[in-house]
Structure formats: structure tokens, C-alpha cells
Short mmCIF file of C-alpha atoms and ligand atoms in Angstrom, two decimals:
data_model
loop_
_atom_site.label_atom_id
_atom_site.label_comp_id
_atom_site.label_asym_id
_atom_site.label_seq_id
_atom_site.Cartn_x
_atom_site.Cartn_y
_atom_site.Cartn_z
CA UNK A 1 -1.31 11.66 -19.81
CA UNK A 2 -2.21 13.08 -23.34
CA UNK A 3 -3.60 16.56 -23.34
CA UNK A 4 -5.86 16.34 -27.07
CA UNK A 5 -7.75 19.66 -28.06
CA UNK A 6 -8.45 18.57 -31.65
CA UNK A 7 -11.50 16.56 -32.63
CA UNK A 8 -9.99 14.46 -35.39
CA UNK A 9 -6.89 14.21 -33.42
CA UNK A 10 -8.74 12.22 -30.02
CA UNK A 11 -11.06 10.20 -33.08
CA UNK A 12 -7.33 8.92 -34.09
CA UNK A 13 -6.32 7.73 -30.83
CA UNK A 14 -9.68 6.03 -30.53
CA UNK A 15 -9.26 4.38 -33.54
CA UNK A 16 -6.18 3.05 -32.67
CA UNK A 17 -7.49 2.02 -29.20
CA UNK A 18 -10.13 0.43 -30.91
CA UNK A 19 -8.07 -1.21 -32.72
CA UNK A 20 -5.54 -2.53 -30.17
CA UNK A 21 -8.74 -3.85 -28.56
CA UNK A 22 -8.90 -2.01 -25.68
CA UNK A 23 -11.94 -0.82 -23.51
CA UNK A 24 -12.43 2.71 -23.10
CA UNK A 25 -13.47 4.59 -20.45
CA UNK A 26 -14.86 8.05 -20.64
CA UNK A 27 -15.53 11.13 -18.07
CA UNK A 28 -17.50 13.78 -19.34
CA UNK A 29 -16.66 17.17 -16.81
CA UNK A 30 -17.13 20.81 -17.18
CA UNK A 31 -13.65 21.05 -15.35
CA UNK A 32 -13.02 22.61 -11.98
CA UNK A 33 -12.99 19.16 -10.62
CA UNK A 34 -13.67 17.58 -6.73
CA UNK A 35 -13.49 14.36 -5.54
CA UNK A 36 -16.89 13.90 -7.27
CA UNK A 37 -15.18 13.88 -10.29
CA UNK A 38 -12.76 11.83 -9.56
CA UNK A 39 -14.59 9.08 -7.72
CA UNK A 40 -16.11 8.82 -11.28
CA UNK A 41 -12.64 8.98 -12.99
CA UNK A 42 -10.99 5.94 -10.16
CA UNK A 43 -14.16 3.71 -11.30
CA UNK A 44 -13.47 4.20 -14.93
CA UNK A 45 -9.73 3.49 -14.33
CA UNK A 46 -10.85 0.12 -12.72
CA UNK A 47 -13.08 -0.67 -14.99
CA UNK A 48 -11.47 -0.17 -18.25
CA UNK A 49 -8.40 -0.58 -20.30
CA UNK A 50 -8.06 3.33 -20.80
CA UNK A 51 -10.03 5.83 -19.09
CA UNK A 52 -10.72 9.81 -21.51
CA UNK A 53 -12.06 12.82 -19.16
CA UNK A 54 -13.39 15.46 -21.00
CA UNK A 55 -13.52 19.32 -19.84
CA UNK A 56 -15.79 21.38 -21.80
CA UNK A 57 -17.63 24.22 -20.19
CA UNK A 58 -20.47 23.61 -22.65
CA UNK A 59 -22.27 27.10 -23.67
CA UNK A 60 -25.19 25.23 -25.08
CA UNK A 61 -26.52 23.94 -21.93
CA UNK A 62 -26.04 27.87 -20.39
CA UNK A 63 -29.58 30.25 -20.03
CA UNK A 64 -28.83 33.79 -20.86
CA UNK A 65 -28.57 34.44 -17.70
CA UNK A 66 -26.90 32.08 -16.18
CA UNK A 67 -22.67 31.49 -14.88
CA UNK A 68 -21.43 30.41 -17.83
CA UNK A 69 -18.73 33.52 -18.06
CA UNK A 70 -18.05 33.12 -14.52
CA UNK A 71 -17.76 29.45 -14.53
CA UNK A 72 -14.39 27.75 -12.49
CA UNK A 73 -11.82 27.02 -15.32
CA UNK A 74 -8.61 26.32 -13.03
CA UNK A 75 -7.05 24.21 -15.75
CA UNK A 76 -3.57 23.64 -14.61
CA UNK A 77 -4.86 22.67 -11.39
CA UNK A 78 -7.68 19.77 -12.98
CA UNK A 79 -4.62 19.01 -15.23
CA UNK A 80 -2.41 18.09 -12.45
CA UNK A 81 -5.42 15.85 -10.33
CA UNK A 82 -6.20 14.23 -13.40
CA UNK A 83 -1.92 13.44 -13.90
CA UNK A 84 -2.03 12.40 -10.58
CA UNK A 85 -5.11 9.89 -10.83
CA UNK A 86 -2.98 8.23 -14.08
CA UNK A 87 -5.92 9.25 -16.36
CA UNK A 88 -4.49 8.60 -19.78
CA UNK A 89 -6.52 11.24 -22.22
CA UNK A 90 -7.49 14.48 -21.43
CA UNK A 91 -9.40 15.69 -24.12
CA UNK A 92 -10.38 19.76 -23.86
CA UNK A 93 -11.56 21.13 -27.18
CA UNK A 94 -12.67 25.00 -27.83
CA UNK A 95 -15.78 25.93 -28.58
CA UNK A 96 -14.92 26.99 -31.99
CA UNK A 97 -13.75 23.38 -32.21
CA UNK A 98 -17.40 21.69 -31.03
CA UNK A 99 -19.33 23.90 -32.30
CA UNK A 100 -18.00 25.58 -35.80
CA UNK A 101 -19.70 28.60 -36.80
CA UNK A 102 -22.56 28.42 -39.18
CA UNK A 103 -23.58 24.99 -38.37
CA UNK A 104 -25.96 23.84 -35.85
CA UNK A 105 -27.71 21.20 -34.15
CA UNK A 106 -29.67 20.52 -31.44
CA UNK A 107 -30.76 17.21 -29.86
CA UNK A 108 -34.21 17.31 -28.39
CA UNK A 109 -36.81 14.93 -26.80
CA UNK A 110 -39.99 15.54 -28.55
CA UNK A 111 -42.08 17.36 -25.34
CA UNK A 112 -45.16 15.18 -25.58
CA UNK A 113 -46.95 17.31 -23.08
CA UNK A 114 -47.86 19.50 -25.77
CA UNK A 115 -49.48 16.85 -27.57
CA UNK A 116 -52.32 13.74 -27.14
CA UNK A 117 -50.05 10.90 -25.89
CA UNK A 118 -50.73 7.93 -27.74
CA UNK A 119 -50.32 5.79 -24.70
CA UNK A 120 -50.61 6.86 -20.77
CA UNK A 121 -47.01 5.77 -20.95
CA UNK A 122 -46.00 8.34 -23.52
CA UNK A 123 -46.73 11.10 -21.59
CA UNK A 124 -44.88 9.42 -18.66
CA UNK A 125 -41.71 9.14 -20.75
CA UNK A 126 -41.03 12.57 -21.01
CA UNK A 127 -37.90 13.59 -18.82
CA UNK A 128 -36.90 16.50 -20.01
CA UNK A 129 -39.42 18.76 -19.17
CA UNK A 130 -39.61 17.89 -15.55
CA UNK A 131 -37.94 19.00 -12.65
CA UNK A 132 -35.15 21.45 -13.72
CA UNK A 133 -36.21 21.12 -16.94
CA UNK A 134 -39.15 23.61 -15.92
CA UNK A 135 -36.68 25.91 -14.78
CA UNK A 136 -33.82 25.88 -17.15
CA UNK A 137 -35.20 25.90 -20.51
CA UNK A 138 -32.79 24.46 -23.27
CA UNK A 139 -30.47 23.35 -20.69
CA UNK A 140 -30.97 19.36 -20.99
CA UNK A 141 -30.96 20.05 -25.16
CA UNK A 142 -27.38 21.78 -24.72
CA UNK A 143 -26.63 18.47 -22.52
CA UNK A 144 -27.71 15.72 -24.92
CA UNK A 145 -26.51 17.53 -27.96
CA UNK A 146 -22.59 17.57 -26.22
CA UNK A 147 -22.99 14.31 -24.85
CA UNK A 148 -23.68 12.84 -28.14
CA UNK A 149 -21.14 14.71 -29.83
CA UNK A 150 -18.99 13.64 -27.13
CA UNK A 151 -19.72 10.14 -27.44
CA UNK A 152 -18.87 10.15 -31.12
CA UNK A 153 -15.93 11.29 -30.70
CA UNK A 154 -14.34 9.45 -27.92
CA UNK A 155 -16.71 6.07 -29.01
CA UNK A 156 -16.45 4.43 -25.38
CA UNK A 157 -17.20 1.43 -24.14
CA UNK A 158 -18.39 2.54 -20.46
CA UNK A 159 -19.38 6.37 -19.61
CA UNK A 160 -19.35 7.58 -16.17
CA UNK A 161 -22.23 10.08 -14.59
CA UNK A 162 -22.80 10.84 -10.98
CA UNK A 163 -26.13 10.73 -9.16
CA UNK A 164 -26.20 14.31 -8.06
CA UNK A 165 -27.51 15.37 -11.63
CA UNK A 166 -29.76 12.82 -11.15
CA UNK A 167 -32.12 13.89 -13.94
CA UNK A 168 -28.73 14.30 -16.29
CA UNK A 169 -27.72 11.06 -15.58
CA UNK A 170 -31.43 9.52 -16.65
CA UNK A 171 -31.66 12.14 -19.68
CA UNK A 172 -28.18 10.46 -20.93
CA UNK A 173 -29.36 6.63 -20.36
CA UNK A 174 -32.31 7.56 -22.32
CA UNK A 175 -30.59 9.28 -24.88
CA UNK A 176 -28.02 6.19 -24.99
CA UNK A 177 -30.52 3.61 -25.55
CA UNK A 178 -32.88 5.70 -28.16
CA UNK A 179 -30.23 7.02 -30.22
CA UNK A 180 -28.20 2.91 -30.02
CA UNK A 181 -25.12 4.30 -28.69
CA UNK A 182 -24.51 0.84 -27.09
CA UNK A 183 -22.43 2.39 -24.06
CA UNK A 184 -22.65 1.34 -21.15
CA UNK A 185 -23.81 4.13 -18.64
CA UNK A 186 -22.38 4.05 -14.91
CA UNK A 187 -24.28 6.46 -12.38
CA UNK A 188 -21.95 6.81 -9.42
CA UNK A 189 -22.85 7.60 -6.11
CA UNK A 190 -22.75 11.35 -4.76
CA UNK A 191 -19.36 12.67 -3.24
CA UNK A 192 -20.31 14.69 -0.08
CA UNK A 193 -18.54 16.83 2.64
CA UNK A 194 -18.40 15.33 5.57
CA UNK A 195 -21.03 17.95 6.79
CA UNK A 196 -23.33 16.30 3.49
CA UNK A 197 -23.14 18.87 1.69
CA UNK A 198 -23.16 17.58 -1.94
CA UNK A 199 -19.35 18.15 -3.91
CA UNK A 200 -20.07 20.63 -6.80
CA UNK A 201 -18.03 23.20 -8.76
CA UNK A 202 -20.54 25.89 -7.98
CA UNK A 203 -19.45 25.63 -4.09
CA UNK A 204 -16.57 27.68 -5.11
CA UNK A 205 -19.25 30.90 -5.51
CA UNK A 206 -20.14 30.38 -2.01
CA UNK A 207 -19.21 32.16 1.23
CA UNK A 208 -18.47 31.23 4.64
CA UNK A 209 -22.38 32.25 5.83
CA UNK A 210 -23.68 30.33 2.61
CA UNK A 211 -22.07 27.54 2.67
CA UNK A 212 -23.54 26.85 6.24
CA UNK A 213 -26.84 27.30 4.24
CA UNK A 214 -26.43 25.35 1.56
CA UNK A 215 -25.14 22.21 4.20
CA UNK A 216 -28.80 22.39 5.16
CA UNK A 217 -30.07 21.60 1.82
CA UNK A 218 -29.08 17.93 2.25
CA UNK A 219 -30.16 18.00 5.89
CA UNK A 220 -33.68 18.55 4.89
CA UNK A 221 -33.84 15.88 2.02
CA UNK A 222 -32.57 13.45 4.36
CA UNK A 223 -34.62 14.31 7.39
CA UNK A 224 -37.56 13.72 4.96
CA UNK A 225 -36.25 11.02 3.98
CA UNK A 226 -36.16 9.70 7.69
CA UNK A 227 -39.35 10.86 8.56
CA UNK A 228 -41.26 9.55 5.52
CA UNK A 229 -39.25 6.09 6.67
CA UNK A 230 -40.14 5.80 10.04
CA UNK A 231 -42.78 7.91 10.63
CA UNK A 232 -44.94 6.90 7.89
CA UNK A 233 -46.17 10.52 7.62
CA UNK A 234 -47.83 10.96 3.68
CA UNK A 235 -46.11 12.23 1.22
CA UNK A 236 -47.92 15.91 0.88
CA UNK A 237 -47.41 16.04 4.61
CA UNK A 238 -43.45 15.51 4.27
CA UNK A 239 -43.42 17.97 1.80
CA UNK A 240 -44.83 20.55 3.37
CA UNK A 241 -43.00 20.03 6.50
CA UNK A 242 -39.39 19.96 4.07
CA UNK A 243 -40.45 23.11 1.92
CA UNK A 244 -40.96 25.13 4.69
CA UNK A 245 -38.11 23.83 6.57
CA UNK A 246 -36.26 24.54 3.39
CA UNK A 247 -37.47 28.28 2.90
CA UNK A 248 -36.03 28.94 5.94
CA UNK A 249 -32.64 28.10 5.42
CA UNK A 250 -31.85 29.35 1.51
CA UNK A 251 -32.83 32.29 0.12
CA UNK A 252 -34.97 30.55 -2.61
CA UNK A 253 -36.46 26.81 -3.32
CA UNK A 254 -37.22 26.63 -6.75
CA UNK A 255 -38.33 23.31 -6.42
CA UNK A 256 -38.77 20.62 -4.05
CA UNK A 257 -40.41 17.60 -5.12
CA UNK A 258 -40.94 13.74 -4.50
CA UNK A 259 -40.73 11.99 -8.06
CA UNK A 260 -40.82 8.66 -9.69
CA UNK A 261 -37.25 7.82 -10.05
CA UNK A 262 -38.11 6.13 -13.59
CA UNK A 263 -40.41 9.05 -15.10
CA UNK A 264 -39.80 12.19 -12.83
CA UNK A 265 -43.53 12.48 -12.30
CA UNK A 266 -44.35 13.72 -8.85
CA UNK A 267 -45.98 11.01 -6.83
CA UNK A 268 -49.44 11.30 -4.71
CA UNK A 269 -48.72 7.90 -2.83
CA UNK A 270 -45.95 6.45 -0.92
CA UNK A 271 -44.06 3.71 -3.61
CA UNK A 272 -41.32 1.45 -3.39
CA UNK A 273 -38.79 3.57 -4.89
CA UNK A 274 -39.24 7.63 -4.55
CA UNK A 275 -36.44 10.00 -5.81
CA UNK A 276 -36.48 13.70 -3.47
CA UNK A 277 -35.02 16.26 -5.30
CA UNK A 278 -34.24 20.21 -4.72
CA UNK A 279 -33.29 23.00 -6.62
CA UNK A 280 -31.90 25.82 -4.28
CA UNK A 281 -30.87 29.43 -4.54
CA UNK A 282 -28.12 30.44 -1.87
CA UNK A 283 -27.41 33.80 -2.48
CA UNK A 284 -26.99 34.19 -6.18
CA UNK A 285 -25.73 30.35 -6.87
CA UNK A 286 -28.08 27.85 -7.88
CA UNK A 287 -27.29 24.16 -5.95
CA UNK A 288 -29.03 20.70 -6.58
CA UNK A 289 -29.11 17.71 -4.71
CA UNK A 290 -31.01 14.67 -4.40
CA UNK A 291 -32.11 11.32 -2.32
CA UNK A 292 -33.51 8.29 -3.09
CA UNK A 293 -35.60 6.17 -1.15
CA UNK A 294 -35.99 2.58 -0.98
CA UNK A 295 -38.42 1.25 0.79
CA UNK A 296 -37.35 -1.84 3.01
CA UNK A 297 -38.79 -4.70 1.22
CA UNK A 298 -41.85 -6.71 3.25
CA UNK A 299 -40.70 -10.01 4.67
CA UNK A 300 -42.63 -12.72 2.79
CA UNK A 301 -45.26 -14.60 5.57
CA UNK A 302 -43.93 -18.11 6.25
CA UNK A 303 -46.05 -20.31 7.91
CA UNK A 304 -43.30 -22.89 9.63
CA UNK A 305 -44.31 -23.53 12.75
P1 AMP B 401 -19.84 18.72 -14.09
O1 AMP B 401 -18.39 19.02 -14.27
O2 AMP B 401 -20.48 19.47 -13.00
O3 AMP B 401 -20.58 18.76 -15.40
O4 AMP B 401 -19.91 17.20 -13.63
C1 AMP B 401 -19.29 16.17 -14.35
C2 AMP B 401 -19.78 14.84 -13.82
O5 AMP B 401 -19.45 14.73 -12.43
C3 AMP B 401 -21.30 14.69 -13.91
O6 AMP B 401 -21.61 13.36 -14.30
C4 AMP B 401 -21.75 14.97 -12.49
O7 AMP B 401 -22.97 14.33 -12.16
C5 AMP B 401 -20.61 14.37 -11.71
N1 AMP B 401 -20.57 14.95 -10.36
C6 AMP B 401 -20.65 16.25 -10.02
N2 AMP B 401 -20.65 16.41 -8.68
C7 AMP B 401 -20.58 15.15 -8.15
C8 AMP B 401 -20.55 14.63 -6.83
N3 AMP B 401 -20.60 15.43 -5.77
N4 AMP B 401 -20.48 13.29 -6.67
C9 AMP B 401 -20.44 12.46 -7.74
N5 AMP B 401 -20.45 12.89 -9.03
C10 AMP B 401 -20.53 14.22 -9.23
#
């Protein structure tokens, strides 16, 4: 495994991959990895020649006042999972390195909410400024901005995102197709404890007493999800029911909402394919999570008699 903290230095190796004809495989982290991370990092390994995981606690995407001085960095121990998982390039720049003084850029979708959408779809397009987009203002430009510097540098062929930032994830493929990156982007399924509790860095903040909290975050999603299955209870119904439930159980839901899983707009009527998703304080640490629903598909009528 080859530990690369220089820009130009990883852009080298790519070339040279590149030119060897090899696929690459890439794994953008902000470190302290779980199995999360590297149920993403064993797909890319399958899938591709050579597989790069980044770690790069990414400032940008931090609010004021959020973790981002307190933020896991347990390098030698991510260091030695990723050795052991045969992961070929780690690539860990500074932030001096991504992000030299004086210069600056920022990649932003244009927030046509604040303007008269052309098209009804326009307006639906908009990603950014939904769910914890309201919430965590900047935060998806600091994303897109590192992703695409990240994807210029390593140049890969497939790029692997989990589900659990499940607005991330569609911010990315949008980002991927609008700006022709040409990668292919892999959403992978979410890791959970066995209790469901969704794998995340940030579960290192929590206590004993919290962490039996924060379990019930993913109870509720999926005991709406059950209930809006087979009970066919509406959707404003379920949500009341799971918002309460929620408030109960964490100290603060910032948001709990039933979404298009295309657009992120919140839905009025049951559809085919719903996305839940929660933003949840448990004591100080902020925790996501997320379910999608598929409803079963109607048997066609046959008339064979
Ligand atoms: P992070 O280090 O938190 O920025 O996450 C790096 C990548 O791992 C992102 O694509 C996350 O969506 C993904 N990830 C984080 N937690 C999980 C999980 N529990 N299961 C699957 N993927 C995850």
C-alpha cells in the first residue's frame, strides 16, 4: 500500500495507471473508518484493477460551529485496516496542500428557489437546498468542491458512496453528470450494528446512555416504514406518529421528512418510491440516517381462466 500526500505526486501514479490500462477505483473518506467504509473499499477492490481511498477531513464542508477540530483522526489505526483490506493507494493530503492560501473556489448549484423556474422541473432539480441542506448551510458546496477536486486528481473510473448520506451520494451523481466527469458512481448499501444503528464516525462522540438513543433513530424510520407498508396509514399521519415517537427518544429532531428519492421534495401522497430521512441531535452529536421505500409492485390482472 502507497501512502501519497502530494497532489502532483498521486496525478503521477494515475497517469501511469492510466497508462498501463488499468481501472481505478476510488474511496473518498474523512478517515476514522468502520466497516461502512470498508464495505465501500471491498466493492471497489472487486470491481476494479486498483482501488485509491482518500482521507481528508475536509474544512470546507465544516459550519462554524460545527466538529471539525474535534473530528476522529486515528490515522495509524485507518492505515493499518486499509493495509489489511490490500487497498493499494492511500492518498491523505493537508489542507495547505488542497486548498493553497490565497486561492479559492467554490462549487455551487445555482439555488433556483430564489428565482422564477423556467420549467416546474427546474425548481424540482434543486438538491442542495433540501433536507440538510436547510440546516447546514455551505456544507454540500464544501462537498462538491472536494469531490471534484478529488476526482481530478485521482481521475477514476468507478467512485464509491454509501447510502447513509443519501443526499451526498445524489449531490455527487448530479455533480458527476453536469460537470461530464464520466465516472461511474456506486451508492452502497448502509453498514449497521446489529442493533441498526447506522455505522458512522460520529458514534465515537457518543456514550453508553446515547448510544441506546441514537439505536432508536433507525427503529423509528423503519417502524414507519412498516406501518406506512402494511397499514396503509397516509403519509402526514406516519409522520406525525414518527416525529413524536422520535422527540421522545433524542434530545432534538431537526428534521424528519418523507421525500422524493429523485428531487428531495417532501411528498403529500403515498408513491412508488419514498426516501424517509432524519437528522438527529443526541446530546451534542448530530446523526443521520435514512430508508427507502419501495412499494411492492401491483400484480398485472390476467384473465386465464
Ligand atoms: P465519511 O468518512 O463519513 O465522509 O464517509 C465516507 C464514505 O463512507 C461516504 O460515502 C459515506 O456515505 C460512506 N459511509 C459512511 N457511513 C457508512 C455506513 N454506515 N455504511 C455505508 N457507507 C457509509
Amino acid at each position: 500500500m502507497k501512502l501519497i500526500t502530494f497532489i502532483q505526486k498521486m496525478q503521477q501514479e494515475v497517469r501511469r495507471l492510466h497508462r498501463r490500462g488499468k481501472t481505478i477505483g476510488f474511496v473518498p473518506t474523512m478517515g476514522a473508518h468502520h466497516e461502512g467504509h470498508l464495505s465501500l473499499v471491498r466493492t471497489s477492490k472487486k470491481e476494479n484493477d486498483v482501488t485509491v481511498v482518500s482521507i481528508f477531513v475536509n474544512p470546507l464542508q465544516f459550519g462554524p460551529k460545527e466538529d471539525l477540530k474535534k473530528y476522529p483522526r486515528p490515522v495509524k489505526k485507518d492505515l493499518a485496516l486499509l493495509r489489511k483490506e490490500k487497498v493499494d493507494f492511500v492518498f491523505m493530503p493537508s489542507g495547505e496542500e488542497m486548498y493553497p492560501e490565497g486561492r479559492q473556489w467554490i462549487i455551487d448549484e445555482i439555488n433556483q428557489s430564489n428565482q422564477e423556474p423556467v420549467t416546474r422541473n427546474q425548481r424540482q432539480s434543486n438538491l442542495t437546498n433540501q433536507l440538510c441542506g436547510k440546516f447546514r448551510p455551505g456544507h454540500f458546496q464544501g462537498v462538491l468542491t472536494v469531490v471534484a477536486k478529488l476526482f481530478n486528481i485521482v481521475r477514476p473510473d468507478r467512485a464509491y458512496f454509501g447510502v447513509k448520506d443519501y443526499q451526498q451520494a445524489k449531490v455527487i451523481e448530479r455533480l458527476n453528470q453536469d460537470l461530464n466527469f464520466g465516472i461511474e458512481i456506486r451508492i452502497m448499501p448502509t453498514v449497521r450494528d446489529p442493533d441498526g444503528l447506522a455505522m458512522s464516525s460520529r458514534n465515537q462522540y457518543l456514550n453508553p446512555e446515547d448510544c441506546r438513543r441514537a439505536r432508536m433513530i433507525s427503529q423509528v424510520l423503519f417502524g414507519l416504514k412498516v406501518a406506512l407498508l402494511t397499514k396503509r396509514i397516509d403519509l402526514s399521519k406516519g409522520l406525525e406518529w414518527a416525529r413524536r415517537e422520535m422527540a421522545r427518544l433524542v434530545d432534538q429532531v431537526q428534521y424528519l421528512e418523507i421525500v422524493d428519492p429523485e428531487t428531495l421534495q417532501p411528498l403529500e401522497k403515498i408513491q412508488p418510491e419514498m426516501l424517509l430521512a432524519a437528522a438527529c441531535y443526541v446530546g451534542k452529536t448530530r446523526l443521520i440516517d435514512n430508508v427507502i421505500i419501495s412499494l411492492p409492485k401491483k400484480k398485472p390482472i390476467t384473465n386465464h381462466q
